[in-house]
Structures are given as C-alpha cells and as structure tokens.
C-alpha cells in the first residue's frame, strides 16, 4: 500500500492581466507513487514545476494555481484521504504537520524576523497539539532539538543571529516535531556551502532512518539525489520523463534528458569540458508540441515533434517517456 | 549595558543636542537678517497710535525695548545672552501682546493642542492600522471594501475641508456640538464633571475631523505595507504550518508591517507642537495653531520664534525617543 498515489495530475496557474489570460501548465499529467519508508527524489532544472507539484500534493494550493484534473490519494493508517477534497479546517488541524510537513524552498527566510525562534515552535505546537504547560513545551522542544543535534539555546535567538545552515536545520526540526508520515523538503540545501549541505542531508537521512517515514526530497542538484535518494524522478517542463531506483537512474539512464543531466555531473579527475544543453527551458505557458524536450534533444526525430511519447515501463521500478525508448522496447 | 550607554545612548544624545542647537541658532539668526529694527518699529507704532511723548520719554522707551529684545551689545554678546535667557525658560516678550512673555502665551496654548492632537493621532493610528491590516489580509470581506473605498475618497480632501463639512453638519444643521472655542470665555477651568464634559464637547468636532482624515491615511499606508508582508516567506510558512489566521495576522503580519508606521507615528507626534493651524482657526480652538496664526497676522516675530523653537525641540525629541525605543520593536537594529 503506497503512502501517496498520484494519477494524471494536472495543475495550472491561470492568470489574467490587462485582459490577456495566461495559462502556465506547471504540472501536466504527472503520475507517481510514494512508498512508506523511502526517500524519493524529484530532480529537474529550475522552473520545471517541482515546487508547484509539491504545493499541490501538500494541499497548499492558492489561486492562481488550480488543480485541473487527476487524483491524489494518501493512505494514513489504512485510511484513504483524497487530499484535494479535504475541508480546509480538517486539513489545517489534522493533516498539516501531523501527517504531512513541509520544509519550504527558501527556508532561510521562513522565520519571523521580529520574534524569537521559540515563538514559531510555540505556535506550531499550540496549533497541533495544544500543550498548556510551559515547562512541558520547553522540554518537548529541547528534547527534539537535542535529538537532532541542535543546541537548544537557538530557541532564544532571533533569526538574524543564526547562520543559513542553522535556519535550514530549524526548518527541518520544525517539520519533524510531530513525526509526520511525509516530510517534503524543497531545495533544502541549495543556498548552503558543501560542508553545511552534507550536515543538513545527514540530518534528513537520520530522521528518516529513525522514524521510518517518507521523505520527498526536491532539488535540481543531481549530486544530492545520488547521495540521499532511494528512488529518483526526473521532471522536465511540468512532466515526469523518467523514474527509477537511484542506481538505475545514475547507472543506466534511458531518457535523453536524464542522460544529459548525468553526463553533466562533475567527475573527479575529469578535465574535459561538459556539454551544455542547447536552448533555453521551455515556456510553460506555451510548451512545445509532441515531446516537450524535442527542441533541445540531440536525438529528436520527426515523430517527436508531433506525438507526445507515452510512459514506458522498462522494469518493475524503472520507467521513461521517450519515443526512442519505446522503439527499442518493441524491437 | 555599559556598551549601550557609551556606544549608543551618549552619541545619540549628543546628536540630539547638536540638532536642537543648530535649529535654534538658525531660528535666532533669520529674523535678525531682516532690515527692519524691531525697536524702531515698536516706537513708531506707539507714536502712530497718537500718544504724545517727549523726546526723553522716547529715549527711555527705546532703552527699555532694546533691553527686552536682547539687542544690547555686539552680535556675539546678544547671542550668548539669548542662550542664557533660553536656559531660564525666557523667550522674551511678545511683540503683539507686549509685555506678556512669549513663554506664558505658549504655556496657555500648548495643553489645548497637546490634548487634542495626541488623542486624535493615537486614535487614528490605532484604528487606521488595525483596519488597514484587516482590509489587506481579508481582501474579500465586504465591510473592508467599503472602508477602503471611503478612505480612498477621503484621502485627497484636505483635513480642513473635512473640518468645515463637519462644522456645517454637526454644529449648524444638527446643532449637537458647539461651533467653536474650547471652553466658555471668562470661566476658570476647574476640576469638575461639568468642565470635563464641556471640554470634550468642544473638542469633539476638531478631533473627529483629525481622526477621519488621519485614519484614512494610516489605513491606506498600512494596507499596502501589509500586502507586501503577506507574500513574505515567513507568512506563507505560517500558513503552511496551519496556524490560525488570527495568529498569523497579529503575530506575523502586524509586528512587521507596523515598523514603518511606528516611525511615522513618532514623527507625527513630534509635529504636534506646532498645532493644527487651519483646523484650530476653523474651530476657534485656542491652541498652538491659533497662536501661530495670530503671531503671523500681528508680525509678532518673537512669538513666532518661540513657537518655532518648541517645534524644533518637539520633533528632535520625538526622533530621539523613537531611536531609543525602536529596538524594542525590531530586534535586528538592537545593539550587539
Ligand atoms: N504564482 C504563480 N503564478 C504564475 N506562474 C507561476 C507562479 N508560480 C510559479 N509559476 C510558474 O510555474 C512554473 C513552475 O514553477 P515552480 O516554482 O514550480 O518551478 P521549480 O521547478 O520549483 O523551480 P525552481 O527550481 O526555480 O524552484 C514556472 O514557469 C513559474 O514561472
Ligand atoms: S521523445 Fe524524441 S525528443 Fe523526446 S526525448 Fe525522446 S528522442 Fe528526444
Ligand atoms: Mg522550486
């Protein structure tokens, strides 16, 4: 039984300015499943729709973003929940932070600049658990921080007194305080230097190992996925183009876009220049016809321009959406 | 704490004194640049009034006036003497109500102005900011839309026009409030319920005008400040964590959006010492604005100077107090 099953999800930003309406198809026909007790990575270049996908599956949609189709079903303790139809109040009280928590992109600035860190802990705990006793609350926070290897004194600090890495860790500490079934982390290491990155990733890994929950890790940084994820999905222009176990994605990528991402990873000792992908990321308000990758694909054929490639199951856990892959399978 | 005093408080106090010193000095110099001699003018005025004086009496009068205006000795001596008198709270005699000291005219007017303006500014600040934050946060609320449109409509109208409208409506058509003044002429102010009622009734319309217009201004400012803060990551995060809206509004949005408004409030309060000139004239209200008006009409430059000095000290003090308390609202400027 998967923790989350997403089928044919479509989510668009529909905006209107000066009478011209625009539709950004940021998530277009996405299907995938999250299993219990795994770290699932989502990769893809900037503005391919990663954050949008997260907003939708975490139930944090606000206009102009709208769900245009598909289903998202969570299974919490054997109970099925269709996240799109949960009442906002139930969502707020019972699902947020207890079942699904979220380490937002840009966690550097999630802390209220004019209040001590303790205050946000206080608010989050109050909202979801309601601990009246000040000492119990203090003990809960201190225990939790200590377990994550963070100094409990940070509760006393103001955000501007903390380093970026520390703020990122606080965001993770806040997200894990109630041991949710799913922790979503959006680019948790992007603004950090390599050493701090390693610490933050280790923290996420430890938490996951300790409470056997699911972590959905979103980052454009393939090296992070290689180190942390159990399975990886590659997104391109609002769609998933390939998904597989981390070893397979890095060892035998099938989709030309994935192959490009892997080939452009730096390799120690290699002095050759990396081939950059020609062209710019597509505009999601008017994505290319057929395979969305075709204008930049070195292997594009005539059919790619016309027909959207369907997802091909290559192995129990490995799938890719590309005409070339389809032909090879048929042959 | 020692560091705070040495590195923050003392330099800041020094700056405060320098600002006042320069401001007062400029106010001292400017009237002295005028070619007309106040002593001669005063003498001429008295002569014109038809009274007859012998040359000796005139010389005597000249002498006395020169003393009173502090015009004896070299410019430097005059200037030093001026500061010496300042420190004793002596701003010299008023020219138009000679020989009443300027300081006692100000002392009579100041309480009226302070009472009216502090009340009005505080009320409009508090209500305007709360409504502004609500209007921006609960965009869809109908009442908020009405208030929004009303403030936009009131905003471009000068406050004295609003005052005249209130005056016509509530003092003439529906004579609920007195049309002017602050207290019946000739009666001494005593501590009684009647006195308090009378004062409140008289200041109701001026206060209402100030509050209406002031509230609209704070409202519009706060609304746009809030709409910026709403898209900040920490507010979005508070929403994502599922905090109740009220907590987000009062715990996250307001404390941040209010920071510039606190500065605005301090400057507004500093400006109070010069009064609300046109408003006080419209309502015949005996405050600093009225005093300024009379001083200007009567060419009473020693009185004008006294009022200007009060304004300078008022604004400088407000800014000083703001600097000292601002770190309480914004920990980022707290001294390490
Ligand atoms: N509020 C919005 N209104 C309209 N379009 C939006 C909005 N937010 C995002 N988009 C568009 O949706 C597309 C996907 O954005 P998204 O933030 O999901 O990308 P991302 O993969 O998370 O990128 P990044 O790696 O830079 O975070 C982009 O083209 C973006 O311009
Ligand atoms: S479908 Fe065609 S254009 Fe798309 S990735 Fe495959 S080969 Fe390239
Ligand atoms: Mg993103």
XYZ file of C-alpha atoms and ligand atoms in Angstrom:
707
model
C 0.000 0.000 0.000
C 1.704 3.242 -1.093
C 1.615 6.305 1.150
C 0.592 8.508 -1.747
C -0.699 7.649 -5.155
C -0.844 10.460 -7.726
C -2.634 9.778 -11.025
C -2.694 12.011 -14.110
C -2.336 15.167 -12.075
C -2.744 18.472 -13.883
C -2.243 21.801 -12.107
C -2.113 25.123 -13.934
C -1.581 28.750 -12.992
C -4.294 30.753 -14.658
C -3.593 34.463 -14.554
C -5.141 37.431 -16.218
C -3.573 40.822 -16.714
C -4.822 43.631 -18.937
C -7.440 41.299 -20.350
C -4.876 38.773 -21.571
C -5.230 35.430 -19.877
C -2.268 33.135 -19.500
C -2.154 29.520 -18.509
C 1.089 28.141 -17.150
C 0.905 24.376 -17.331
C 3.342 23.795 -14.494
C 2.200 20.239 -13.683
C 0.920 18.353 -16.709
C -0.176 14.749 -16.471
C 2.035 13.594 -13.626
C 1.657 10.132 -12.074
C 3.801 8.560 -9.376
C 3.622 6.773 -6.048
C 5.411 7.399 -2.780
C 6.095 4.293 -0.702
C 6.309 4.192 3.058
C 9.805 4.372 4.459
C 11.711 5.712 1.481
C 13.478 8.832 0.305
C 12.045 9.828 -3.045
C 13.894 12.451 -5.034
C 12.497 14.779 -7.658
C 15.044 16.414 -9.964
C 14.818 18.826 -12.857
C 16.044 22.244 -13.900
C 14.713 25.490 -12.493
C 11.059 26.300 -13.234
C 10.180 22.812 -14.467
C 7.367 22.659 -11.902
C 8.917 20.953 -8.869
C 7.656 23.410 -6.279
C 4.257 23.539 -7.943
C 3.968 19.755 -7.741
C 4.784 19.946 -4.032
C 2.241 22.661 -3.386
C -0.422 20.543 -4.998
C 0.334 17.284 -3.230
C 0.731 19.017 0.136
C -2.677 20.630 -0.261
C -1.342 24.208 -0.230
C -2.965 25.475 -3.383
C -3.937 29.091 -3.666
C -5.103 30.992 -6.720
C -3.896 31.428 -9.408
C -2.814 27.789 -9.034
C -5.626 25.307 -9.670
C -5.965 21.573 -9.997
C -7.256 20.812 -13.461
C -7.505 17.055 -13.230
C -6.199 13.861 -11.699
C -6.316 12.273 -8.277
C -4.078 12.277 -5.209
C -4.799 9.668 -2.576
C -2.945 9.356 0.709
C -3.199 6.307 2.932
C -2.685 7.266 6.574
C -3.003 4.288 8.958
C -5.105 2.325 6.496
C -7.447 5.288 5.937
C -7.648 6.720 2.406
C -7.655 10.500 2.119
C -8.261 12.396 -1.103
C -6.185 15.473 -0.389
C -7.981 17.670 -2.918
C -11.336 17.277 -1.194
C -10.332 17.639 2.457
C -12.029 20.570 4.184
C -9.531 23.379 4.890
C -10.148 23.246 8.626
C -9.558 19.466 8.783
C -6.514 19.929 6.604
C -5.184 22.564 8.967
C -5.850 20.700 12.202
C -5.384 17.055 11.350
C -3.179 16.714 8.325
C -0.737 19.567 8.283
C 2.331 18.865 10.374
C 0.806 15.725 11.877
C 0.770 13.760 8.612
C 2.426 15.981 6.037
C 5.021 18.583 6.865
C 6.873 20.817 4.553
C 10.360 22.320 4.530
C 9.722 25.229 2.213
C 12.015 26.396 -0.545
C 13.863 29.435 0.783
C 13.827 28.219 4.379
C 16.373 30.936 5.141
C 13.517 33.389 5.447
C 10.714 31.338 6.982
C 11.380 32.690 10.459
C 9.588 35.804 11.633
C 12.371 38.420 11.804
C 10.953 40.212 14.839
C 10.275 37.233 17.091
C 12.480 34.714 18.850
C 12.708 31.227 17.352
C 10.838 29.881 20.377
C 7.708 31.706 19.249
C 7.284 29.776 15.997
C 7.812 26.497 17.872
C 5.239 27.642 20.386
C 2.744 28.487 17.651
C 3.246 25.249 15.749
C 2.984 23.129 18.891
C -0.041 25.064 20.140
C -1.846 24.685 16.861
C -1.370 20.969 16.506
C -1.057 19.634 19.986
C -2.018 22.273 22.489
C 0.417 21.989 25.349
C -0.609 24.478 28.009
C 2.166 23.716 30.406
C 5.127 25.971 29.640
C 7.645 23.563 31.106
C 6.307 20.610 29.124
C 6.503 22.642 25.945
C 10.044 23.716 26.724
C 11.038 20.129 27.436
C 9.459 18.875 24.219
C 11.349 21.433 22.119
C 14.653 20.954 23.890
C 14.456 17.154 23.609
C 13.608 17.342 19.964
C 16.415 19.782 19.171
C 18.912 17.764 21.163
C 17.945 14.621 19.312
C 18.673 16.404 16.063
C 21.989 17.616 17.433
C 20.960 21.268 17.577
C 21.779 23.493 20.553
C 18.533 24.166 22.480
C 19.726 27.751 23.014
C 18.648 28.626 19.499
C 15.104 28.872 20.860
C 16.231 32.067 22.499
C 17.761 33.522 19.321
C 16.354 35.915 16.758
C 16.562 34.739 13.149
C 19.144 37.326 12.130
C 21.535 35.920 14.725
C 21.559 32.479 13.081
C 23.554 31.148 10.144
C 21.856 29.907 6.996
C 22.675 26.303 7.807
C 21.188 26.698 11.265
C 17.985 28.199 9.892
C 17.706 25.316 7.460
C 18.130 22.855 10.329
C 15.487 24.689 12.323
C 13.114 24.347 9.380
C 13.783 20.603 9.431
C 13.383 20.465 13.206
C 10.033 22.235 12.910
C 8.906 19.866 10.190
C 9.723 16.775 12.194
C 8.494 17.707 15.644
C 5.334 15.564 15.378
C 6.884 12.681 13.379
C 4.710 13.121 10.304
C 4.191 10.320 7.765
C 5.577 12.502 4.985
C 8.252 15.163 5.106
C 8.536 17.245 1.977
C 11.789 19.147 1.573
C 12.071 21.654 -1.268
C 15.659 22.569 -2.159
C 16.808 22.254 1.456
C 20.488 22.559 0.581
C 20.532 24.950 -2.333
C 21.813 28.047 -0.560
C 24.339 26.226 1.609
C 28.022 25.513 1.121
C 29.103 21.928 0.625
C 30.116 21.138 4.188
C 26.894 22.516 5.661
C 24.948 20.748 2.901
C 26.347 17.428 3.980
C 25.286 18.053 7.581
C 21.746 19.010 6.602
C 21.364 15.976 4.343
C 22.706 13.671 7.017
C 20.160 15.131 9.413
C 17.326 14.373 6.989
C 18.636 10.853 6.428
C 18.959 10.185 10.161
C 15.457 11.404 10.878
C 14.071 9.231 8.111
C 16.001 6.168 9.281
C 14.892 6.728 12.838
C 11.166 7.165 12.250
C 10.809 5.144 9.015
C 8.631 7.758 7.398
C 8.736 9.035 3.856
C 10.870 11.930 2.675
C 10.128 13.657 -0.598
C 13.306 15.490 -1.494
C 13.136 18.055 -4.258
C 16.298 19.568 -5.671
C 17.850 20.355 -9.016
C 21.182 19.141 -7.626
C 21.747 15.625 -9.005
C 24.675 15.020 -6.672
C 22.328 15.351 -3.700
C 19.988 12.749 -5.152
C 22.902 10.405 -5.806
C 23.829 10.603 -2.127
C 20.466 10.536 -0.454
C 17.539 9.265 -2.533
C 16.298 5.695 -2.829
C 14.339 6.462 -5.981
C 14.517 9.465 -8.279
C 12.044 11.048 -10.680
C 13.255 13.429 -13.378
C 10.918 16.272 -14.276
C 11.045 18.250 -17.476
C 8.647 21.077 -18.330
C 5.881 20.004 -15.988
C 6.047 16.281 -16.689
C 7.935 13.326 -15.261
C 10.143 11.962 -18.017
C 11.895 9.166 -16.155
C 11.701 7.457 -12.791
C 13.737 4.670 -11.259
C 15.894 3.472 -8.376
C 18.817 5.808 -7.820
C 21.427 3.281 -9.051
C 19.485 2.761 -12.279
C 18.940 6.457 -12.934
C 22.624 7.175 -12.435
C 23.931 3.908 -13.891
C 21.700 3.374 -16.896
C 19.579 6.433 -17.648
C 17.267 5.940 -20.627
C 15.733 9.322 -21.355
C 17.987 11.705 -23.324
C 17.300 14.472 -20.792
C 18.305 12.270 -17.863
C 21.374 11.183 -19.789
C 22.304 14.788 -20.249
C 21.831 15.550 -16.519
C 24.025 12.593 -15.540
C 26.665 13.377 -18.145
C 26.982 16.914 -16.906
C 27.753 15.831 -13.343
C 31.334 16.675 -12.457
C 33.605 13.667 -12.219
C 36.794 13.775 -10.142
C 39.903 13.822 -12.323
C 37.988 14.563 -15.494
C 39.298 17.665 -17.259
C 37.164 17.532 -20.392
C 34.514 20.183 -20.886
C 30.921 19.256 -20.180
C 28.434 19.562 -22.983
C 25.818 22.163 -22.157
C 22.278 21.568 -23.301
C 21.477 23.871 -26.237
C 18.480 26.171 -25.994
C 16.535 27.503 -23.024
C 13.997 25.775 -20.761
C 10.585 25.819 -22.456
C 7.975 28.382 -21.662
C 5.248 26.536 -19.771
C 2.615 28.962 -20.981
C 3.083 27.527 -24.489
C 5.080 24.308 -24.201
C 6.487 22.647 -27.327
C 4.252 20.185 -29.157
C 4.839 16.439 -29.012
C 7.730 15.610 -26.728
C 8.362 18.778 -24.748
C 12.068 18.100 -24.877
C 12.292 17.902 -28.667
C 13.672 21.408 -29.413
C 16.706 20.640 -27.256
C 17.010 16.897 -27.749
C 20.096 15.771 -29.657
C 18.247 12.611 -30.755
C 14.943 14.179 -31.747
C 13.185 12.641 -34.732
C 10.275 13.757 -36.829
C 7.692 11.917 -34.690
C 8.924 13.660 -31.540
C 7.570 16.942 -32.813
C 4.054 15.609 -33.289
C 3.340 12.876 -30.782
C 3.572 13.025 -27.018
C 5.638 9.990 -26.002
C 3.874 7.709 -23.560
C 5.411 6.368 -20.396
C 7.115 3.013 -20.988
C 7.572 0.595 -18.093
C 11.124 -0.739 -18.511
C 11.337 -2.704 -15.325
C 9.203 -3.042 -12.198
C 10.601 0.197 -10.858
C 12.005 1.881 -13.944
C 10.002 3.862 -16.491
C 10.694 6.562 -19.075
C 8.726 8.607 -21.599
C 10.580 8.812 -24.926
C 9.892 7.518 -28.447
C 13.381 6.070 -28.715
C 12.875 4.007 -25.591
C 9.537 2.828 -26.946
C 11.057 1.673 -30.249
C 13.870 -0.146 -28.530
C 11.415 -1.964 -26.295
C 9.284 -3.019 -29.253
C 12.231 -4.303 -31.243
C 24.536 47.903 29.283
C 27.698 49.958 29.623
C 28.318 49.460 25.961
C 24.813 50.559 25.189
C 25.299 53.794 27.102
C 28.745 54.560 25.747
C 28.316 53.480 22.172
C 24.670 54.213 21.550
C 22.951 56.414 24.093
C 25.633 59.081 24.547
C 26.377 59.627 20.850
C 22.654 59.704 20.166
C 22.089 62.282 22.920
C 24.970 64.343 21.549
C 23.401 64.287 18.118
C 20.096 65.355 19.648
C 21.659 68.370 21.333
C 23.512 69.383 18.185
C 20.294 69.262 16.141
C 18.491 71.451 18.657
C 21.429 73.833 18.909
C 21.608 74.290 15.139
C 17.850 74.590 14.750
C 17.509 77.170 17.481
C 20.505 79.114 16.205
C 19.005 79.316 12.735
C 15.689 80.482 14.201
C 17.660 83.086 16.109
C 19.561 84.363 13.082
C 16.803 84.536 10.486
C 14.694 87.379 11.944
C 17.886 89.314 12.605
C 18.678 89.297 8.894
C 15.602 91.416 8.297
C 16.489 95.096 7.752
C 13.709 96.409 9.945
C 14.632 97.277 13.509
C 12.021 95.937 15.920
C 12.718 98.668 18.474
C 12.199 101.441 15.940
C 9.101 99.695 14.631
C 7.633 99.385 18.079
C 8.372 103.012 18.842
C 6.853 104.046 15.532
C 3.722 102.022 16.268
C 3.310 103.661 19.627
C 3.779 107.102 18.082
C 1.259 106.364 15.373
C -1.264 105.349 17.999
C -1.494 109.028 18.730
C 0.021 109.146 22.185
C 2.347 112.022 22.744
C 5.756 111.513 24.340
C 8.568 113.874 24.954
C 11.963 113.067 23.399
C 13.246 111.974 26.774
C 10.410 109.549 27.326
C 11.003 108.139 23.835
C 14.691 107.675 24.526
C 13.811 105.916 27.731
C 11.338 103.655 25.949
C 13.931 102.834 23.284
C 16.331 101.877 26.007
C 13.847 99.590 27.724
C 12.820 97.933 24.449
C 16.434 97.330 23.428
C 16.923 95.536 26.707
C 13.794 93.488 26.387
C 14.549 92.361 22.853
C 18.063 91.485 23.879
C 19.527 93.837 21.319
C 22.234 95.325 23.512
C 25.895 94.731 22.821
C 27.785 93.079 19.951
C 26.063 90.266 17.974
C 28.089 87.667 19.901
C 27.089 89.161 23.247
C 23.476 89.230 22.145
C 23.672 85.599 21.080
C 25.197 84.456 24.362
C 22.653 86.453 26.315
C 19.934 84.791 24.241
C 21.111 81.320 25.282
C 21.413 82.419 28.894
C 17.764 83.518 28.794
C 16.757 80.327 26.975
C 18.117 78.240 29.800
C 15.933 80.157 32.220
C 12.928 79.428 30.018
C 12.730 83.051 28.940
C 11.819 83.553 25.282
C 11.392 87.302 25.634
C 8.229 89.378 25.476
C 5.605 89.009 22.812
C 5.557 91.981 20.440
C 1.863 91.976 19.751
C 0.818 91.457 23.351
C 3.623 93.387 24.884
C 4.831 92.822 27.547
C 3.325 89.328 28.116
C 6.205 86.823 27.914
C 6.113 84.506 24.917
C 6.554 81.547 27.207
C 3.324 82.197 29.057
C 1.353 82.539 25.801
C 2.748 79.185 24.722
C 2.087 77.665 28.126
C -1.544 78.689 27.806
C -1.995 77.287 24.275
C 0.102 74.137 24.497
C -2.147 71.982 26.737
C -5.107 72.501 24.400
C -3.139 71.461 21.361
C -1.432 68.530 23.046
C -4.671 67.201 24.480
C -6.491 67.388 21.167
C -3.742 66.209 18.852
C -2.286 63.402 20.947
C -5.739 61.922 21.396
C -6.640 62.294 17.737
C -3.317 60.994 16.429
C -3.331 57.964 18.725
C -6.917 57.035 17.939
C -6.442 57.343 14.199
C -3.138 55.457 14.332
C -4.544 52.508 16.204
C -7.800 52.204 14.268
C -6.262 53.001 10.886
C -3.577 50.368 11.268
C -5.839 47.618 12.513
C -8.349 48.258 9.740
C -5.590 48.524 7.136
C -4.132 45.180 8.123
C -7.569 43.558 8.147
C -8.518 45.026 4.798
C -5.416 43.663 3.179
C -5.473 40.272 4.878
C -9.190 39.642 4.499
C -9.387 41.035 0.998
C -12.759 39.524 0.263
C -14.593 40.998 3.248
C -17.385 43.373 2.207
C -17.038 45.822 5.109
C -13.349 46.170 4.399
C -14.071 47.026 0.788
C -16.444 49.776 1.910
C -13.861 51.196 4.307
C -11.260 51.000 1.584
C -13.348 52.977 -0.876
C -14.257 55.513 1.829
C -10.597 56.099 2.749
C -9.610 56.461 -0.870
C -12.353 59.048 -1.223
C -11.455 60.985 1.928
C -7.715 60.823 1.277
C -7.395 63.655 -1.280
C -9.645 66.030 0.689
C -7.611 68.414 2.852
C -8.439 67.953 6.508
C -9.717 71.495 6.951
C -12.357 70.939 4.267
C -13.470 67.862 6.186
C -13.498 70.088 9.268
C -15.718 72.663 7.593
C -18.096 69.931 6.456
C -18.339 68.536 9.977
C -18.831 72.032 11.302
C -21.706 72.749 8.931
C -23.391 69.403 9.520
C -22.954 68.919 13.257
C -22.930 72.490 14.505
C -25.427 74.235 12.191
C -27.825 71.726 10.626
C -27.824 69.438 13.633
C -26.521 71.565 16.483
C -25.172 68.682 18.514
C -21.773 70.202 19.122
C -20.633 73.785 19.743
C -19.357 75.569 16.670
C -16.092 76.722 18.149
C -13.957 77.520 21.118
C -12.706 75.130 23.717
C -14.160 76.491 26.906
C -16.623 79.267 27.745
C -14.814 82.572 27.680
C -14.121 84.100 31.044
C -14.636 80.952 33.089
C -11.822 79.472 35.047
C -11.110 75.829 34.366
C -11.923 73.833 37.470
C -11.831 70.119 38.126
C -15.431 69.061 37.717
C -17.512 66.722 35.633
C -19.094 69.734 34.010
C -15.693 71.039 32.945
C -14.614 67.717 31.512
C -17.876 67.381 29.609
C -17.574 70.888 28.250
C -14.037 70.346 27.076
C -14.936 67.040 25.433
C -17.969 68.553 23.713
C -15.922 71.411 22.355
C -13.100 69.271 21.082
C -15.342 66.584 19.583
C -15.635 68.102 16.122
C -11.969 69.103 15.706
C -10.974 65.645 16.933
C -13.446 63.957 14.612
C -12.038 65.840 11.607
C -8.476 64.913 12.500
C -9.363 61.290 13.170
C -11.330 60.892 9.940
C -8.537 62.159 7.761
C -5.665 60.722 9.800
C -7.277 57.312 9.962
C -7.694 57.250 6.204
C -4.008 57.999 5.724
C -2.805 55.347 8.181
C -5.288 52.903 6.718
C -4.013 53.291 3.185
C -0.382 53.090 4.281
C -0.948 50.016 6.398
C -2.900 48.309 3.673
C -0.071 48.496 1.202
C 2.542 47.602 3.829
C 0.503 44.560 4.789
C 0.007 43.404 1.234
C 3.798 43.339 0.861
C 4.329 41.432 4.092
C 1.687 38.854 3.197
C 3.857 37.401 0.466
C 6.930 37.165 2.687
C 8.200 33.630 3.247
C 7.567 33.689 6.980
C 3.884 34.472 6.477
C 3.478 31.831 3.780
C 5.248 29.407 6.093
C 2.938 30.264 8.988
C 0.025 29.465 6.687
C 1.596 26.218 5.535
C 2.131 25.074 9.114
C -1.587 25.546 9.641
C -1.557 28.412 12.136
C -4.949 30.064 12.643
C -5.434 33.241 10.632
C -5.778 35.456 13.670
C -2.407 34.345 14.947
C -0.836 34.976 11.563
C -2.317 38.467 11.425
C -1.371 39.535 14.944
C 1.822 37.532 15.394
C 3.435 37.712 11.971
C 1.938 40.340 9.709
C 1.265 43.231 12.093
C 4.549 43.299 14.008
C 6.420 43.530 10.720
C 4.099 45.789 8.784
C 3.870 48.219 11.707
C 7.605 49.003 11.822
C 7.443 51.918 9.351
C 4.166 53.044 10.932
C 5.872 53.375 14.315
C 8.361 55.749 12.718
C 5.510 57.656 11.128
C 3.716 57.924 14.450
C 6.768 59.339 16.198
C 7.258 61.995 13.523
C 3.584 62.858 13.695
C 3.697 63.245 17.446
C 6.822 65.385 17.146
C 5.000 67.699 14.784
C 2.200 68.206 17.292
C 3.910 71.143 18.976
C 3.192 73.381 16.058
C -0.508 72.531 16.290
C -3.017 72.065 13.512
C -3.127 75.581 12.171
C -6.103 75.754 9.843
C -8.170 73.373 11.945
C -7.715 75.483 15.035
C -8.637 78.594 13.123
C -11.772 76.950 11.715
C -12.908 75.861 15.171
C -11.562 78.920 17.012
C -9.595 76.497 19.132
C -7.107 78.211 21.455
C -4.089 76.001 20.714
C -0.670 76.421 19.172
C -2.056 76.613 15.640
C -4.262 79.530 16.578
C -1.361 81.181 18.359
C 0.806 80.810 15.274
C -1.939 82.284 13.131
C -2.263 85.321 15.385
C 1.501 85.708 15.621
C 1.848 85.721 11.840
C -1.027 88.191 11.399
C 0.458 90.503 14.007
C 4.006 90.185 12.690
C 4.976 89.063 16.179
C 8.333 87.574 15.382
C 9.385 86.883 18.942
C 6.282 84.762 19.348
C 6.862 83.028 16.013
C 10.379 82.296 17.116
C 9.188 80.848 20.399
C 6.751 78.563 18.614
C 9.437 77.523 16.138
C 11.787 76.626 18.980
C 9.102 74.454 20.543
C 8.555 72.695 17.226
C 12.256 72.051 16.782
C 12.592 70.600 20.244
C 9.395 68.592 19.730
C 10.488 66.937 16.502
C 14.029 66.314 17.728
C 12.751 64.776 20.953
C 10.292 62.565 19.108
C 13.050 61.269 16.845
C 15.302 60.686 19.850
C 12.636 58.729 21.703
C 11.897 56.749 18.553
C 15.553 55.808 18.179
C 15.665 54.712 21.790
C 12.537 52.554 21.717
C 12.676 51.253 18.125
C 14.935 48.308 19.026
C 12.091 47.013 21.180
C 10.042 46.531 18.012
C 12.792 45.395 15.687
C 15.468 43.137 17.186
C 17.572 43.497 14.036
C 18.625 47.021 14.975
C 19.416 46.058 18.552
C 22.919 46.926 19.527
C 25.148 43.870 19.826
N 2.145 32.275 -8.661
C 2.450 31.950 -9.934
N 1.752 32.499 -10.939
C 2.045 32.174 -12.234
N 3.018 31.337 -12.600
C 3.758 30.759 -11.631
C 3.513 31.044 -10.243
N 4.408 30.346 -9.509
C 5.159 29.662 -10.389
N 4.780 29.901 -11.665
C 5.344 29.317 -12.905
O 5.215 27.918 -12.846
C 6.354 27.282 -13.387
C 6.915 26.262 -12.401
O 7.397 26.932 -11.251
P 7.972 26.157 -9.988
O 8.191 27.144 -8.925
O 7.086 25.013 -9.698
O 9.364 25.640 -10.553
P 10.535 24.894 -9.766
O 10.820 23.659 -10.554
O 10.228 24.740 -8.343
O 11.741 25.892 -9.997
P 12.951 26.243 -9.024
O 13.959 25.157 -9.154
O 13.454 27.525 -9.569
O 12.396 26.369 -7.638
C 7.346 28.367 -13.732
O 7.267 28.606 -15.124
C 6.841 29.561 -12.981
O 7.114 30.740 -13.688
S 10.819 11.638 -27.446
Fe 12.189 12.320 -29.019
S 12.601 14.447 -28.429
Fe 11.686 13.443 -26.715
S 13.403 12.792 -25.545
Fe 12.839 11.064 -26.809
S 14.067 11.316 -28.595
Fe 14.196 13.222 -27.549
Mg 11.090 25.406 -6.644
